[in-house]
Coordinates of C-alpha atoms and ligand atoms in Angstrom, one line a residue:
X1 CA 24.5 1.5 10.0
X2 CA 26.2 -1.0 7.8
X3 CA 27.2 -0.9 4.2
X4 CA 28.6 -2.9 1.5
X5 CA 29.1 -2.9 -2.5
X6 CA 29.3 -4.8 -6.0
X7 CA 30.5 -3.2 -9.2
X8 CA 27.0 -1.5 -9.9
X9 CA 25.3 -0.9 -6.3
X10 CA 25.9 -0.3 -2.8
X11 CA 23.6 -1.1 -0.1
X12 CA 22.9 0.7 3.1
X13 CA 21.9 -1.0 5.9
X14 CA 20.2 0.2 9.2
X15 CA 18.6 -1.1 12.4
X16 CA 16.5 0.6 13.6
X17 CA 15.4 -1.6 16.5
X18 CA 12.1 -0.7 16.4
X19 CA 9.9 -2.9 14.8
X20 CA 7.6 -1.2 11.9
X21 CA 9.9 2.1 11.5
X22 CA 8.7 5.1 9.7
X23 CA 11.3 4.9 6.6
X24 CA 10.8 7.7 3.9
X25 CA 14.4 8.1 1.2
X26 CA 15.0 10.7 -1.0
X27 CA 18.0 11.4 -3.1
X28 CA 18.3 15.1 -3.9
X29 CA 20.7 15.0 -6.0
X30 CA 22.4 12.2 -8.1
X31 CA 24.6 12.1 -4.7
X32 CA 22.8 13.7 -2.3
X33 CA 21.2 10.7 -0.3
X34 CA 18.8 11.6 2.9
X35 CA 17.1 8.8 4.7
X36 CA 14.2 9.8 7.4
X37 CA 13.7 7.0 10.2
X38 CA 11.3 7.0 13.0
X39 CA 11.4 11.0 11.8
X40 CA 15.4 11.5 12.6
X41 CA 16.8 12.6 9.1
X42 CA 20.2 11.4 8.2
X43 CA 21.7 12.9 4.8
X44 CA 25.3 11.7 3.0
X45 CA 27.1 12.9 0.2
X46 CA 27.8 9.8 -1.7
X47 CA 31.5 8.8 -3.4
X48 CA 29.8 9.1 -6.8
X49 CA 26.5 9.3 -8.6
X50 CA 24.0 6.8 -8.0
X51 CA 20.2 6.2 -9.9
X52 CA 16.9 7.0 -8.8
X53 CA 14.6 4.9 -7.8
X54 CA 16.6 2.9 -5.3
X55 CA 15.2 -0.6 -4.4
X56 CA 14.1 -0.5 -0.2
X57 CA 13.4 -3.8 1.7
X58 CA 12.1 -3.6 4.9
X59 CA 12.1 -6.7 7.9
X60 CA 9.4 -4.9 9.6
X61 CA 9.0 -7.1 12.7
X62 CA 12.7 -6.4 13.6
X63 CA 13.0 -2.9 12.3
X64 CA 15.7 -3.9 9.8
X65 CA 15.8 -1.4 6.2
X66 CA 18.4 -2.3 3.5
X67 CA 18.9 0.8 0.4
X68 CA 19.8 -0.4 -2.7
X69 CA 21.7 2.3 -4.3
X70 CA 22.4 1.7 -8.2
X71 CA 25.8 3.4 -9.1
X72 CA 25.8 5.6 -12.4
X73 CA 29.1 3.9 -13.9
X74 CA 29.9 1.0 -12.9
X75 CA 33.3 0.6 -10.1
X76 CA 34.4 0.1 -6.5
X77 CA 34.2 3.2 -4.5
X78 CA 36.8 3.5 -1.7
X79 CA 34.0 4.7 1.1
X80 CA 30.5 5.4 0.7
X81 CA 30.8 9.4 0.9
X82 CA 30.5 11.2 4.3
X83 CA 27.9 11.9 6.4
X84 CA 26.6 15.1 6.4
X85 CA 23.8 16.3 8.8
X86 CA 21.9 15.2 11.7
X87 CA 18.7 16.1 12.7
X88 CA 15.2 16.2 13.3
X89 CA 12.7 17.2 10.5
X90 CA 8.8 16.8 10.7
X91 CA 7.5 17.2 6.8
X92 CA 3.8 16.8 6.9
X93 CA 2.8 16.9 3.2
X94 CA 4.7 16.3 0.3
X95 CA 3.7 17.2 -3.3
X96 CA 2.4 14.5 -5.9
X97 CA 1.5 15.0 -10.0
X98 CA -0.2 12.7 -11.6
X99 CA 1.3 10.5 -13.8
X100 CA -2.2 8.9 -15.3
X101 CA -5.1 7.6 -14.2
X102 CA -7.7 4.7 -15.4
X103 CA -10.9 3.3 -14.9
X104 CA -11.3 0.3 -12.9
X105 CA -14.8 0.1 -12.7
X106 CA -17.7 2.6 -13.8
X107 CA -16.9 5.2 -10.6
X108 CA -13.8 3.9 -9.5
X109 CA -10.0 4.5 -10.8
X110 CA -6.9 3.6 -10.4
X111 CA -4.6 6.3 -10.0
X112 CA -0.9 6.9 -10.7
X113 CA 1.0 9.8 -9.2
X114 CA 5.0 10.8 -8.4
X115 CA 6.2 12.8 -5.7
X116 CA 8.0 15.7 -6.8
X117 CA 10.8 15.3 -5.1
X118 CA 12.7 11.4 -5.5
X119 CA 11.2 10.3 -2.7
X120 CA 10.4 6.7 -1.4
X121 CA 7.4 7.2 1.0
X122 CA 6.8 3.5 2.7
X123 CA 3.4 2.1 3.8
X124 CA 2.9 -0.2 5.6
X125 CA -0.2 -2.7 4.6
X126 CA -2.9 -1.9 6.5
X127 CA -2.0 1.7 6.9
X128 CA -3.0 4.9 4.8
X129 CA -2.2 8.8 4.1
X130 CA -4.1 11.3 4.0
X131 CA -4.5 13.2 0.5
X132 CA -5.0 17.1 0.2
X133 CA -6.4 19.2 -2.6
X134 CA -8.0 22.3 -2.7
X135 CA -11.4 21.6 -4.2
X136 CA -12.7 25.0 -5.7
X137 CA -11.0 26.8 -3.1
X138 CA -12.0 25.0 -0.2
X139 CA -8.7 22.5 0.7
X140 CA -10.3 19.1 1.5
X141 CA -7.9 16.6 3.3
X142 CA -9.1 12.7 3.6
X143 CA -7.1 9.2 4.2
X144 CA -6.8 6.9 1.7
X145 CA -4.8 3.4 1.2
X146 CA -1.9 3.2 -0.9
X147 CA -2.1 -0.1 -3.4
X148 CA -0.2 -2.2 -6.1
X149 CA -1.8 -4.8 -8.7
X150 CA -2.1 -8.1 -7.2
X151 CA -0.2 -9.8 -10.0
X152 CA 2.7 -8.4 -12.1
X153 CA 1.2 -6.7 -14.8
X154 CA 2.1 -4.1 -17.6
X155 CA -1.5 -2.9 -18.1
X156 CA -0.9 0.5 -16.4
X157 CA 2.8 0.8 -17.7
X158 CA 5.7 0.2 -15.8
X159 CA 5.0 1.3 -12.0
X160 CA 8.2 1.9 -10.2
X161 CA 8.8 1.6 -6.6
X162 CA 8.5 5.5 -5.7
X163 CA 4.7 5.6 -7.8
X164 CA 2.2 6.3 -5.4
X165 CA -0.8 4.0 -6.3
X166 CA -4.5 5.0 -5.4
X167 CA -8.1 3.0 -6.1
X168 CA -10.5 5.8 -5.5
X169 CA -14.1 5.5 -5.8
X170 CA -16.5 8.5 -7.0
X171 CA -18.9 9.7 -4.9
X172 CA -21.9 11.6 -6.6
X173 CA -21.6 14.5 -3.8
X174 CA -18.1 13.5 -2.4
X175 CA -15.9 16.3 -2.8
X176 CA -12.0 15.0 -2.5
X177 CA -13.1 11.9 -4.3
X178 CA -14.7 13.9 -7.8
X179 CA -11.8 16.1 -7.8
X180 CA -9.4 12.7 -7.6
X181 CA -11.2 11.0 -10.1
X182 CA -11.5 14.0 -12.2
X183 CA -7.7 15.0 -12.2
X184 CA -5.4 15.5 -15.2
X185 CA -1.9 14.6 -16.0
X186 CA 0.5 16.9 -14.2
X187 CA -2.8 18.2 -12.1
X188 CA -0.9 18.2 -7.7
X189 CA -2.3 17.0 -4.9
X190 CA -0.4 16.9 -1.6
X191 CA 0.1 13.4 0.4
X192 CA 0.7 13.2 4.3
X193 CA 3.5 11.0 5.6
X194 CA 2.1 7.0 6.2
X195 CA -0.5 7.0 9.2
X196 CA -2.4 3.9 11.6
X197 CA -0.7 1.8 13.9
X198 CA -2.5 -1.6 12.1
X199 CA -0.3 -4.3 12.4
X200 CA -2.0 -7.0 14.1
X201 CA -2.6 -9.5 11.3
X202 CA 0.9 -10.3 11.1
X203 CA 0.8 -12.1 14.3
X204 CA -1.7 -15.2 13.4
X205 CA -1.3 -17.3 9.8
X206 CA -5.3 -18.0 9.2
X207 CA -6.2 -14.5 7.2
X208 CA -10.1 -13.8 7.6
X209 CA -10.5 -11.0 5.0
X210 CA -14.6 -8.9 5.1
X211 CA -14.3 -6.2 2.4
X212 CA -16.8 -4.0 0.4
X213 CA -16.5 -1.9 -2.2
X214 CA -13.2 0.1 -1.8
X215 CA -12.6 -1.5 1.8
X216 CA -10.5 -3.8 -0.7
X217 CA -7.6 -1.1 -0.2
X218 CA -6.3 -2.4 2.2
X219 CA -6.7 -5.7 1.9
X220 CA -4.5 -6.0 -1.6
X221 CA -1.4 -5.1 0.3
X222 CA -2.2 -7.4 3.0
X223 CA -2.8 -10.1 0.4
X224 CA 0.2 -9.8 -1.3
X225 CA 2.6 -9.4 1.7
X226 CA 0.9 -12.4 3.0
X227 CA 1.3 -14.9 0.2
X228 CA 5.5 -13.2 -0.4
X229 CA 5.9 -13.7 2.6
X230 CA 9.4 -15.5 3.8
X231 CA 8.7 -16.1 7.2
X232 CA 5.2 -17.7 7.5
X233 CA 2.9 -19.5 5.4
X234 CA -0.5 -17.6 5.6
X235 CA -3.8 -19.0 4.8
X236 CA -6.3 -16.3 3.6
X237 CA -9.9 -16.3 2.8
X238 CA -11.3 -13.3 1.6
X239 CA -15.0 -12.8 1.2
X240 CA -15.8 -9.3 -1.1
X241 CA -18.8 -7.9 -0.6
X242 CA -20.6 -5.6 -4.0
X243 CA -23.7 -4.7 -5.1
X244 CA -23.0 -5.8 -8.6
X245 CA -20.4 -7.9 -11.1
X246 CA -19.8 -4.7 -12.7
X247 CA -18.6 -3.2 -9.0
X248 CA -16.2 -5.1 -8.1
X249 CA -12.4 -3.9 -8.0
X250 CA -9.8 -5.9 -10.3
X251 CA -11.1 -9.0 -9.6
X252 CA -9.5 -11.0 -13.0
X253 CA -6.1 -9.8 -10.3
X254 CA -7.8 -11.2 -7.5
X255 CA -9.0 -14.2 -9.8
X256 CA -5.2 -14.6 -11.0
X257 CA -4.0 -14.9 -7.6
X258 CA -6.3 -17.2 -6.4
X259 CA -5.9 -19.3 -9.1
X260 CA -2.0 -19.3 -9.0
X261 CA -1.8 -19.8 -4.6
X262 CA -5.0 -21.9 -4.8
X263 CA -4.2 -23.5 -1.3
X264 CA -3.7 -20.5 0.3
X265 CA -6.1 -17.9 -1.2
X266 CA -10.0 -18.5 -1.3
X267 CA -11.8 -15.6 -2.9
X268 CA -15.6 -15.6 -2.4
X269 CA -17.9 -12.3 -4.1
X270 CA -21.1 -11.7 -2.3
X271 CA -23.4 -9.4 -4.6
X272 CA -26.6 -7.8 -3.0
X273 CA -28.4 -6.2 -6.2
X274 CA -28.2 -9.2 -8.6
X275 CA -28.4 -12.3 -9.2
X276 CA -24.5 -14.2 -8.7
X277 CA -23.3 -16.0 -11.7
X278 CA -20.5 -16.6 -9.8
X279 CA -21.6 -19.2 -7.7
X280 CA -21.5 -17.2 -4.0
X281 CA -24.1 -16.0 -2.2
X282 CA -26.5 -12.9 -3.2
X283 CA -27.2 -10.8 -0.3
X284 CA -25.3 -9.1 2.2
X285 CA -23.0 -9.8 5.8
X286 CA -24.8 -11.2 8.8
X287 CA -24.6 -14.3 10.4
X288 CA -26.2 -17.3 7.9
X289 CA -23.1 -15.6 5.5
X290 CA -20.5 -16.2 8.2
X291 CA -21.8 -19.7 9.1
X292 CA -21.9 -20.8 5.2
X293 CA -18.0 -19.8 4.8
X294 CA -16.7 -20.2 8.0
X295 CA -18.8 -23.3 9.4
X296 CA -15.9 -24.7 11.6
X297 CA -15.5 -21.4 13.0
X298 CA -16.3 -21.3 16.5
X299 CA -14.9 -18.6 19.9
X300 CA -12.2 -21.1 20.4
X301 CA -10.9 -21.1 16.5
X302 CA -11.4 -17.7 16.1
X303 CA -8.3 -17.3 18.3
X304 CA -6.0 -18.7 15.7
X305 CA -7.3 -16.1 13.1
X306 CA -6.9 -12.7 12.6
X307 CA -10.1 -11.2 10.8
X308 CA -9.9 -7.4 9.1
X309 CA -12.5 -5.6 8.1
X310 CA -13.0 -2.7 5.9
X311 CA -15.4 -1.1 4.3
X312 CA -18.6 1.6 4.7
X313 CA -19.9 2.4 8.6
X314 CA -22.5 0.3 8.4
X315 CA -20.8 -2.4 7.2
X316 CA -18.0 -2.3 9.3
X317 CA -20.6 -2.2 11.9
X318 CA -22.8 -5.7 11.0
X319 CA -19.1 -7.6 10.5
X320 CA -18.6 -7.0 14.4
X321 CA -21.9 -7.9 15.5
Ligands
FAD401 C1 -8.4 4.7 6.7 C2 -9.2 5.0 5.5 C3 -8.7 4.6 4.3 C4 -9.5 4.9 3.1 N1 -9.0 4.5 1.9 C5 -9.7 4.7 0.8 C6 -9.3 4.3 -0.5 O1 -8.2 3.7 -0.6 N2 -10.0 4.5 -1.6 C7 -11.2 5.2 -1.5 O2 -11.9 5.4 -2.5 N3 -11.7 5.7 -0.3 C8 -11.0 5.4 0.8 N4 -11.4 5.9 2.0 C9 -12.6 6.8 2.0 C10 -12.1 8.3 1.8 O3 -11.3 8.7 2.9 C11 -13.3 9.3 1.6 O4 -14.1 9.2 2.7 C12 -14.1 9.0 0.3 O5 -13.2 9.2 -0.8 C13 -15.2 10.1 0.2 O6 -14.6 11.4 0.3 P1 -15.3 12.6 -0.4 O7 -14.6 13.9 0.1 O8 -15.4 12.4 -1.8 O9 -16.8 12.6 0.2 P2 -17.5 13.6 1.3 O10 -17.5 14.9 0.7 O11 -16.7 13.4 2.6 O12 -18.9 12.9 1.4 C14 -20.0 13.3 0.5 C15 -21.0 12.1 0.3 O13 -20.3 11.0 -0.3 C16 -20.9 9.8 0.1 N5 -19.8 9.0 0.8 C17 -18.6 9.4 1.2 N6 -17.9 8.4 1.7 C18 -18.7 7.3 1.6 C19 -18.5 5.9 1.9 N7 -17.4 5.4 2.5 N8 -19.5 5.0 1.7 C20 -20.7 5.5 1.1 N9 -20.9 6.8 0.8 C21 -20.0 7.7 1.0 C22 -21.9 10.1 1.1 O14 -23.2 10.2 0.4 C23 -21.5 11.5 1.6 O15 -22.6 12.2 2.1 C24 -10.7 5.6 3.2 C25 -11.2 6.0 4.4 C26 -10.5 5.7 5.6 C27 -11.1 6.1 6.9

């Protein structure tokens, strides 16, 4: 571990040497700082007071995490503090209120919640968590993919780096997704520690993208890490599959984005129960649909791109055939 300072912060810096390590923070108290990596739980009792949230950047493929700590008064600490304990801790669920919640499209929402605790829970894109609730006294447990806006926006408020951001869609007879969608402010839930192994598109720069309806989870954070990214220039094309205009998930974000990386980002919505006024196809994922977006695409191509898929069974099911 390595750490340096300025007047107003001091940064820790670990390597793990693993790539893609587990990394979850939390400062107890104003100088009580605990950092959990690859599950070994490391705490230190800082100099002085620091602020919550701290600001985490994580080099994934070499296992590199850098803490930005942000001191209470400003100054130049003689050491960092001391290091405390050592050891092993295996949390499986920590608690989450909800902070607010709004409609993104007739039965979906977008949905804002902080851990109890200061905590700074990290997912990597492509991965999810599962979410527990007790649902009129049954406790119902399902994954779900943590997301941000596309685009900086202050639509929703100001949303820190420790919010945990859900899109959930409402299912008529679904019962974790009702009781999501139907929270209030301050109403808990309980949120697993970040699961999947999904790292794969990280390894080819031409992005094929299939999503439908809230398979667009886990594509936003794969968007956006692609187009930030510092270390390769990613070319994406994502093809989002709905039944109608009114369906589909923030897409004046996805619009914005597109428009503003217009090289590198090709959006294309495919609706199957109306007409398109957007140009794109109407009907839904088979072969004639590949062939019209792809057509260069061929078994030797398809070696230089990565495609990821995501949505219902069936769908998931047509995009491999
Ligand atoms: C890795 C992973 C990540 C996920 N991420 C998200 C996410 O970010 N946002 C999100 O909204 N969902 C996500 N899901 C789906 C989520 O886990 C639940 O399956 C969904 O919210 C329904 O749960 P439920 O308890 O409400 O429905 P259940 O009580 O389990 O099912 C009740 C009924 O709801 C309907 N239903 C349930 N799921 C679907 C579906 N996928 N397609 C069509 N009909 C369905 C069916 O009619 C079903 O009979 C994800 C799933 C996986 C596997």
């Amino acid at each position: 571990m390595d750490w340096f300072q300025q007047l107003g912060f001091l940064c820790f810096v670990f390597y793990t040497k693993t790539p893609y390590p587990e990394v979850s923070i939390t400062l107890k108290q104003p100088n009580q700082f605990c950092f959990a990596l690859n599950g070994k739980t490391r705490c230190i009792t800082l100099h002085k007071n620091v602020n919550w949230p701290c600001v985490v950047k994580i080099v994934a493929d070499i296992g590199k995490v850098q803490v930005k700590l942000i001191k209470k008064v400003l100054g130049l600490w003689p050491t960092f503090g001391t290091l405390t304990t050592t050891r092993n801790i295996q949390i499986d669920y920590w608690k989450c209120e909800l902070l607010n919640s709004f409609d993104v499209t007739p039965n979906a929402k977008f949905l804002l919640f902080k851990y109890q605790q200061n905590l700074y829970n990290h997912v990597y894109p492509g991965r999810h968590i599962y979410i527990k609730a007790n649902v009129n006294g049954q406790v119902v447990s399902r994954p779900y993919t943590p997301v941000w806006p596309l685009v900086e926006t202050t639509e929703y408020g100001i949303i820190s780096e420790d919010t945990l951001c859900l899109l959930v869609k409402s299912y008529p007879n679904g019962k974790l997704s009702r009781h999501l969608c139907s929270l209030n402010q301050g109403d808990l839930i309980e949120v697993s520690r970040p699961q999947g192994s999904f790292e794969c598109w990280t390894s080819k720069t031409n992005l094929i993208l299939l999503a439908a309806g809230t398979g667009i989870t886990p594509m936003l954070p794969i968007i956006w890490n692609a187009l930030h990214s510092s270390i390769k220039k990613y070319n994406i094309t994502l093809l989002y599959f709905n039944k109608k205009e009114t369906c589909i998930i923030w897409k004046k974000y996805l619009d914005q984005k597109s428009a503003a990386y217009s090289s590198r980002l090709t959006v294309h919505y495919i609706l199957s129960e109306e007409e398109n006024s957007m140009g794109d196809t109407k009907g839904h994922i088979d072969e004639s649909v590949i062939t019209k977006y792809f057509p260069t695409l061929n078994e030797e191509s398809l070696n230089e791109h990565a495609v990821c898929v995501c949505g219902p069974p069936g769908f998931n099911k047509l995009c491999e055939k």
